[in-house]
Amino acid sequence: MDTPTPQAQPPRRRWLSGTIALVAVLIIAAGAWRMWRPHAAPTAGPPPVPASTARVASETVPIARTGVGTVMTVASVTVRTRIDGQLDSVEFKEGQDVKAGQVLARIDPRTYQAQLEQSLAQKSKDEAQLANARADLQRYGDLIKEDATTQQTLDTQRALVNQLQAAVKSDDAQIHLAQVQLGYTTITAPLGGRVGARLVDPGNIVHAADANGLLVINQIDPIAVQFTLPESSFQAVNKALNTQHEPLRVDAIDRDTHEVLATGKLVLLNNQIDTTTGTIAMKAQFTNSEHKLWPGQSVDARLVLGERADALTMPSAAVQRSQDGFFVYVVGADEKVSVQPIEVADTIGGKTVIAKGLSAGDRVVTDGQYRLTPGARITERQQGGSINGPAEVAKADKAEGERR
């Protein structure tokens, strides 16, 4: 009896078996690759932060106290008429600089010219009467010697002469008064300065009793700054005044740009401390030929009391403030920054004087602190680059990401 032969496997089963074998081989190969592949290189750290730096310097700096001041005129005059009359003309322009004695306005002079002429005529009349009385007195003097007249007549004539002499003197006074009144019709500048707005137009009747006047002249060269300092500064200021032979220097500084607008001298230390504010008032005077100071302007007044030798200074932009006080970012030899607390002694002309915390030659960050953290690396920013605010930081981060 014949034995039956096994049937051949279907084609689909053969394909499935081959696929399973192939997958198994790939899995084994992948595991072997993971075991034998080389380790990947470590990823690079964060890029350095662009920043500007400066060195701590040792130099001589002034010892100063700074207070808020207001620019004021050395003198201010409201020009008024001293007589009544019609304003004929105005001979100045609003905002014009004038000199002392310069003609500013004219008032109709005809009334006062007539009064002067009347006084001159009265004097001529009295002088004629005086001449006649003196002649009569001379005649009566000759007659009395011959007993041709009485003593009473002579005395009466002498009294008349004296009376007429007094009348002539009175006429002289009236003439002088009329001349003065006539002179008041021409109004001149009592001092040099800057003219303000015209308060009265020509053609108006002006009076000596008018409250507003015709114009205001402010003397702005020289000019003054009145400022205050805390009463704690009084002893230092008083000591400097008593030990220095020259007046103390005062710098007027623009509050926005911190530019020194003018340098002058202290002319007044007030004679008492204001107990309500705990401050003492002072006044400084400045030459102001360029008119950088203007009445009513607010400035910082820096009073220089002396000099501090070998002081440690750095740009004020390096100083940062936290809840614990002032600090700076100090750059180490590896270009990494660290936080260094400091004590500030003074700030002068964009520089900060350090009392404690740094040494001469230390390198501090002056720009770009917004992106720094302790231990961060920096790279010196090219001149003209600046990253300060969040918008600039975001833009820089985006550019850095695109480069990576």
XYZ file of C-alpha atoms in Angstrom:
404
model
C 0.000 0.000 0.000
C 1.480 3.324 -1.003
C 2.244 5.976 1.734
C 0.702 9.451 0.955
C 3.173 12.295 0.370
C 2.832 15.626 2.411
C 1.241 18.528 0.615
C 3.398 21.588 -0.178
C 2.911 24.738 2.049
C 0.756 27.512 0.629
C 2.655 30.558 -0.808
C 1.104 33.058 1.702
C 2.329 31.043 4.686
C 5.828 30.955 3.231
C 5.795 34.790 2.784
C 4.677 35.379 6.373
C 7.383 33.137 7.769
C 10.042 34.977 5.763
C 8.800 38.387 6.963
C 8.896 37.330 10.609
C 12.443 36.073 10.195
C 13.510 39.344 8.563
C 12.012 41.457 11.375
C 13.804 39.333 13.957
C 17.105 39.827 12.176
C 16.541 43.674 12.072
C 15.724 43.816 15.774
C 18.860 41.880 16.627
C 20.948 44.149 14.360
C 19.460 47.310 15.928
C 20.251 46.102 19.438
C 23.793 45.308 18.415
C 24.150 48.825 16.898
C 22.973 50.441 20.130
C 25.540 48.502 22.061
C 28.420 49.230 19.757
C 27.694 52.761 18.429
C 30.021 55.583 19.682
C 28.696 57.937 22.349
C 27.349 61.315 20.989
C 29.326 64.428 21.760
C 27.954 66.447 24.715
C 25.701 69.374 23.751
C 27.242 72.831 23.944
C 26.334 75.151 26.874
C 24.309 78.400 26.561
C 25.934 81.055 24.346
C 27.760 83.945 26.014
C 25.725 87.066 26.771
C 26.772 90.257 24.940
C 27.706 92.907 27.507
C 29.806 96.039 27.955
C 32.378 96.265 30.728
C 34.641 98.805 32.383
C 37.478 98.793 34.884
C 37.268 100.237 38.388
C 39.628 103.235 38.492
C 41.421 105.052 41.285
C 41.329 108.841 40.937
C 40.781 112.122 42.734
C 37.130 113.158 42.798
C 35.311 116.107 44.343
C 33.414 115.774 47.599
C 29.967 117.119 46.832
C 26.398 117.409 48.010
C 23.566 117.606 45.495
C 20.139 119.117 45.929
C 17.201 120.071 43.744
C 17.224 123.749 42.820
C 15.208 126.334 40.929
C 16.717 128.948 38.638
C 15.742 132.483 39.606
C 16.665 135.963 38.478
C 19.231 137.995 40.364
C 16.921 141.006 39.924
C 13.451 141.458 38.457
C 11.870 144.852 37.805
C 8.335 145.714 36.785
C 8.650 148.896 34.755
C 5.805 151.338 35.499
C 5.062 154.868 34.453
C 5.660 157.516 37.135
C 3.239 160.004 35.597
C -0.191 159.925 33.997
C -0.574 160.346 30.261
C -1.080 158.731 26.906
C 1.434 156.077 25.849
C 2.800 157.432 22.585
C 5.214 154.681 21.552
C 6.878 151.440 22.641
C 10.487 151.119 21.568
C 11.267 147.531 22.481
C 10.411 144.078 21.183
C 9.029 141.357 23.384
C 11.802 138.989 24.462
C 14.515 141.520 23.624
C 17.715 141.921 25.619
C 18.076 145.516 26.795
C 20.814 147.496 28.495
C 20.474 149.816 31.471
C 19.358 153.274 30.302
C 17.934 152.064 26.985
C 14.699 153.843 25.949
C 11.702 151.539 26.279
C 8.628 153.758 25.834
C 7.509 157.380 25.518
C 4.505 159.188 26.998
C 2.916 162.287 25.431
C 5.168 165.106 26.778
C 3.156 168.199 25.774
C 1.437 168.766 29.116
C 4.690 168.516 31.042
C 6.550 170.657 28.512
C 3.927 173.408 29.042
C 4.347 173.158 32.830
C 8.088 173.584 32.438
C 7.652 176.662 30.257
C 5.200 178.103 32.762
C 7.706 177.664 35.582
C 10.450 179.293 33.489
C 8.190 182.277 32.818
C 7.336 182.674 36.473
C 11.003 182.698 37.342
C 11.691 185.392 34.781
C 8.890 187.495 36.276
C 10.172 187.069 39.832
C 13.758 187.791 38.780
C 12.595 191.079 37.198
C 10.775 192.082 40.371
C 13.812 191.101 42.422
C 16.068 193.300 40.306
C 13.731 196.269 40.764
C 13.437 195.666 44.508
C 17.222 195.534 44.856
C 17.510 198.842 42.994
C 14.944 200.418 45.310
C 16.779 199.003 48.304
C 19.962 200.623 47.050
C 18.191 203.974 46.671
C 16.602 203.763 50.122
C 20.028 203.001 51.539
C 21.406 206.170 50.031
C 18.425 208.243 51.218
C 18.626 206.993 54.785
C 22.097 208.439 55.018
C 20.632 211.875 54.277
C 17.615 211.315 56.533
C 15.443 211.535 53.420
C 13.467 208.363 54.275
C 12.533 206.411 57.313
C 14.153 203.303 58.693
C 10.860 201.476 58.409
C 10.753 202.069 54.667
C 14.282 200.729 54.329
C 13.491 197.621 56.368
C 10.326 196.980 54.401
C 12.232 197.186 51.151
C 14.923 194.841 52.462
C 12.210 192.325 53.432
C 10.711 192.589 49.947
C 14.085 191.791 48.385
C 14.449 188.717 50.589
C 10.925 187.655 49.734
C 11.588 187.920 46.026
C 14.865 186.007 46.383
C 12.910 183.184 48.035
C 10.373 183.354 45.233
C 13.149 182.899 42.674
C 14.449 179.874 44.585
C 10.935 178.455 44.610
C 10.768 179.026 40.877
C 14.017 177.080 40.489
C 12.466 174.200 42.428
C 9.347 174.307 40.261
C 11.476 174.292 37.131
C 13.439 171.293 38.412
C 10.188 169.483 39.244
C 8.800 170.220 35.791
C 12.015 168.965 34.208
C 11.803 165.755 36.236
C 8.169 165.262 35.263
C 9.046 165.901 31.637
C 11.910 163.390 31.917
C 9.443 160.758 33.128
C 7.744 160.906 29.733
C 10.753 158.951 28.411
C 10.843 155.548 30.125
C 14.252 153.829 30.202
C 15.454 150.444 31.410
C 16.571 150.588 35.065
C 18.849 147.555 34.558
C 20.081 145.252 31.825
C 18.183 142.057 31.195
C 15.546 140.265 29.134
C 12.225 141.998 28.399
C 9.052 139.974 28.843
C 5.660 140.422 27.221
C 4.321 143.929 26.519
C 1.545 144.631 29.013
C 0.188 147.890 27.515
C -0.184 148.894 23.869
C 0.527 152.389 22.508
C -2.470 154.721 22.559
C -3.674 153.688 26.028
C -3.822 156.131 28.930
C -1.428 154.970 31.632
C -1.369 155.979 35.274
C 1.286 155.912 37.955
C -1.127 153.914 40.116
C -1.518 151.075 37.570
C -0.748 147.741 39.237
C 0.547 145.756 36.266
C 3.005 148.244 34.798
C 4.222 148.341 31.207
C 6.647 145.383 31.117
C 8.882 143.197 33.276
C 12.679 142.998 32.943
C 14.466 139.965 34.370
C 18.203 140.065 34.877
C 19.404 136.668 33.620
C 23.147 137.322 33.297
C 24.243 136.779 35.991
C 21.549 134.443 37.239
C 20.931 132.582 40.495
C 19.906 129.086 41.591
C 18.191 128.539 44.910
C 18.402 124.991 46.280
C 18.116 123.044 49.507
C 20.165 120.369 51.228
C 19.238 118.103 54.154
C 20.126 119.519 57.538
C 22.558 116.594 57.949
C 24.764 118.337 55.369
C 24.985 121.582 57.327
C 28.087 120.726 59.368
C 30.054 119.653 56.285
C 29.020 122.796 54.386
C 29.752 125.081 57.325
C 33.179 123.497 57.826
C 34.029 123.925 54.144
C 32.974 127.587 54.257
C 35.175 128.251 57.288
C 38.260 126.392 56.022
C 38.353 127.467 52.368
C 39.348 130.961 51.331
C 37.592 130.833 47.953
C 33.799 130.658 47.536
C 32.478 127.111 47.272
C 31.875 125.895 43.716
C 28.366 125.002 42.604
C 27.510 123.153 39.376
C 24.070 123.548 37.795
C 23.185 120.191 36.175
C 20.394 119.406 33.740
C 18.051 116.905 35.384
C 17.375 114.977 32.167
C 20.727 114.852 30.378
C 22.923 115.305 33.499
C 24.941 117.898 31.551
C 26.720 120.599 33.565
C 24.999 123.757 32.323
C 27.020 126.301 34.292
C 29.540 126.594 37.109
C 29.172 129.300 39.724
C 29.767 130.060 43.372
C 27.801 129.833 46.597
C 26.626 133.286 47.720
C 24.169 132.434 50.502
C 23.865 129.887 53.294
C 20.551 130.674 54.934
C 20.623 131.733 58.578
C 18.264 129.011 59.784
C 17.147 125.452 59.083
C 13.557 124.932 58.021
C 12.124 122.777 60.803
C 9.082 121.753 58.750
C 11.148 120.154 55.965
C 14.455 119.494 57.729
C 16.382 121.330 55.014
C 18.539 124.410 54.741
C 18.251 126.836 51.813
C 21.231 128.042 49.783
C 21.752 130.280 46.788
C 24.420 130.213 44.092
C 25.189 132.743 41.370
C 26.268 131.928 37.810
C 27.399 133.782 34.734
C 24.867 133.022 32.024
C 26.108 134.536 28.787
C 24.824 131.557 26.756
C 21.450 131.619 28.543
C 21.576 127.905 29.375
C 19.846 128.689 32.656
C 16.351 130.189 32.551
C 14.161 131.570 35.342
C 11.851 128.897 36.721
C 13.950 125.992 35.382
C 14.512 122.999 37.682
C 18.119 121.825 37.950
C 20.311 119.736 40.217
C 22.702 121.932 42.175
C 25.954 120.183 43.110
C 27.870 121.924 45.898
C 31.571 120.971 45.892
C 33.040 120.893 49.404
C 36.545 119.565 48.625
C 38.360 116.628 47.017
C 38.717 112.920 47.820
C 42.058 111.421 46.749
C 42.508 107.805 45.531
C 38.780 107.221 45.301
C 37.506 104.090 43.541
C 35.206 105.057 40.679
C 33.275 103.317 37.936
C 30.476 104.247 35.515
C 27.175 104.672 37.336
C 25.538 102.389 34.752
C 27.247 99.422 36.409
C 25.414 99.869 39.709
C 22.367 97.631 40.232
C 19.907 97.698 43.115
C 18.237 94.805 44.905
C 16.238 94.445 48.094
C 19.525 93.890 49.932
C 21.194 97.046 48.578
C 23.557 97.901 45.734
C 25.541 95.329 43.755
C 27.498 94.934 40.513
C 28.324 92.071 38.169
C 32.069 91.419 38.345
C 33.713 89.606 35.424
C 36.257 86.942 36.309
C 39.229 85.687 34.318
C 37.047 82.973 32.736
C 34.598 85.640 31.435
C 31.980 84.462 33.930
C 30.150 86.978 36.114
C 29.499 86.966 39.818
C 27.362 89.216 41.994
C 29.341 91.571 44.250
C 27.552 93.701 46.897
C 28.968 97.227 47.198
C 28.588 100.390 49.267
C 28.168 103.653 47.349
C 29.842 106.775 48.728
C 28.799 109.356 46.115
C 27.733 109.867 42.510
C 29.440 112.598 40.504
C 29.216 113.335 36.802
C 28.064 109.890 35.686
C 30.568 108.142 37.952
C 29.889 106.309 41.179
C 32.377 106.470 44.033
C 32.703 103.098 45.775
C 33.211 102.989 49.535
C 33.440 99.214 49.906
C 33.233 95.999 47.881
C 35.609 96.521 44.917
C 39.263 97.097 44.167
C 41.044 99.129 41.525
C 41.244 97.205 38.259
C 38.166 95.057 38.843
C 36.132 94.556 35.684
C 32.415 95.278 36.018
C 29.481 95.014 33.609
C 28.078 98.389 32.560
C 25.471 97.330 29.975
C 23.498 94.158 29.321
C 22.836 93.213 32.965
C 19.226 92.428 32.101
C 20.190 89.042 30.693
C 22.801 88.089 33.278
C 22.624 85.551 36.072
C 25.436 84.542 38.436
C 27.863 82.266 36.599
C 26.830 83.376 33.112
C 29.545 83.869 30.526
C 29.775 87.170 28.668
C 31.309 88.429 25.486
C 32.347 92.038 25.061
C 29.754 93.823 22.983
C 30.909 95.759 19.968
C 30.754 99.519 20.326
C 27.305 100.821 19.540
C 25.497 97.601 20.530
C 22.983 97.838 23.325
C 20.486 95.434 24.863
C 18.493 96.932 27.675
C 14.785 96.265 27.536
C 12.619 93.147 27.104
C 11.912 93.896 23.434
C 15.608 94.083 22.632
C 16.287 90.928 24.649
C 13.567 88.982 22.827
C 14.920 90.118 19.493
C 18.440 89.054 20.440
C 17.220 85.672 21.697
C 15.357 85.076 18.439
C 18.436 85.907 16.396
C 20.535 83.622 18.581
C 18.049 80.797 18.092
C 18.107 81.200 14.324
C 21.911 81.053 14.360
C 21.783 77.769 16.343
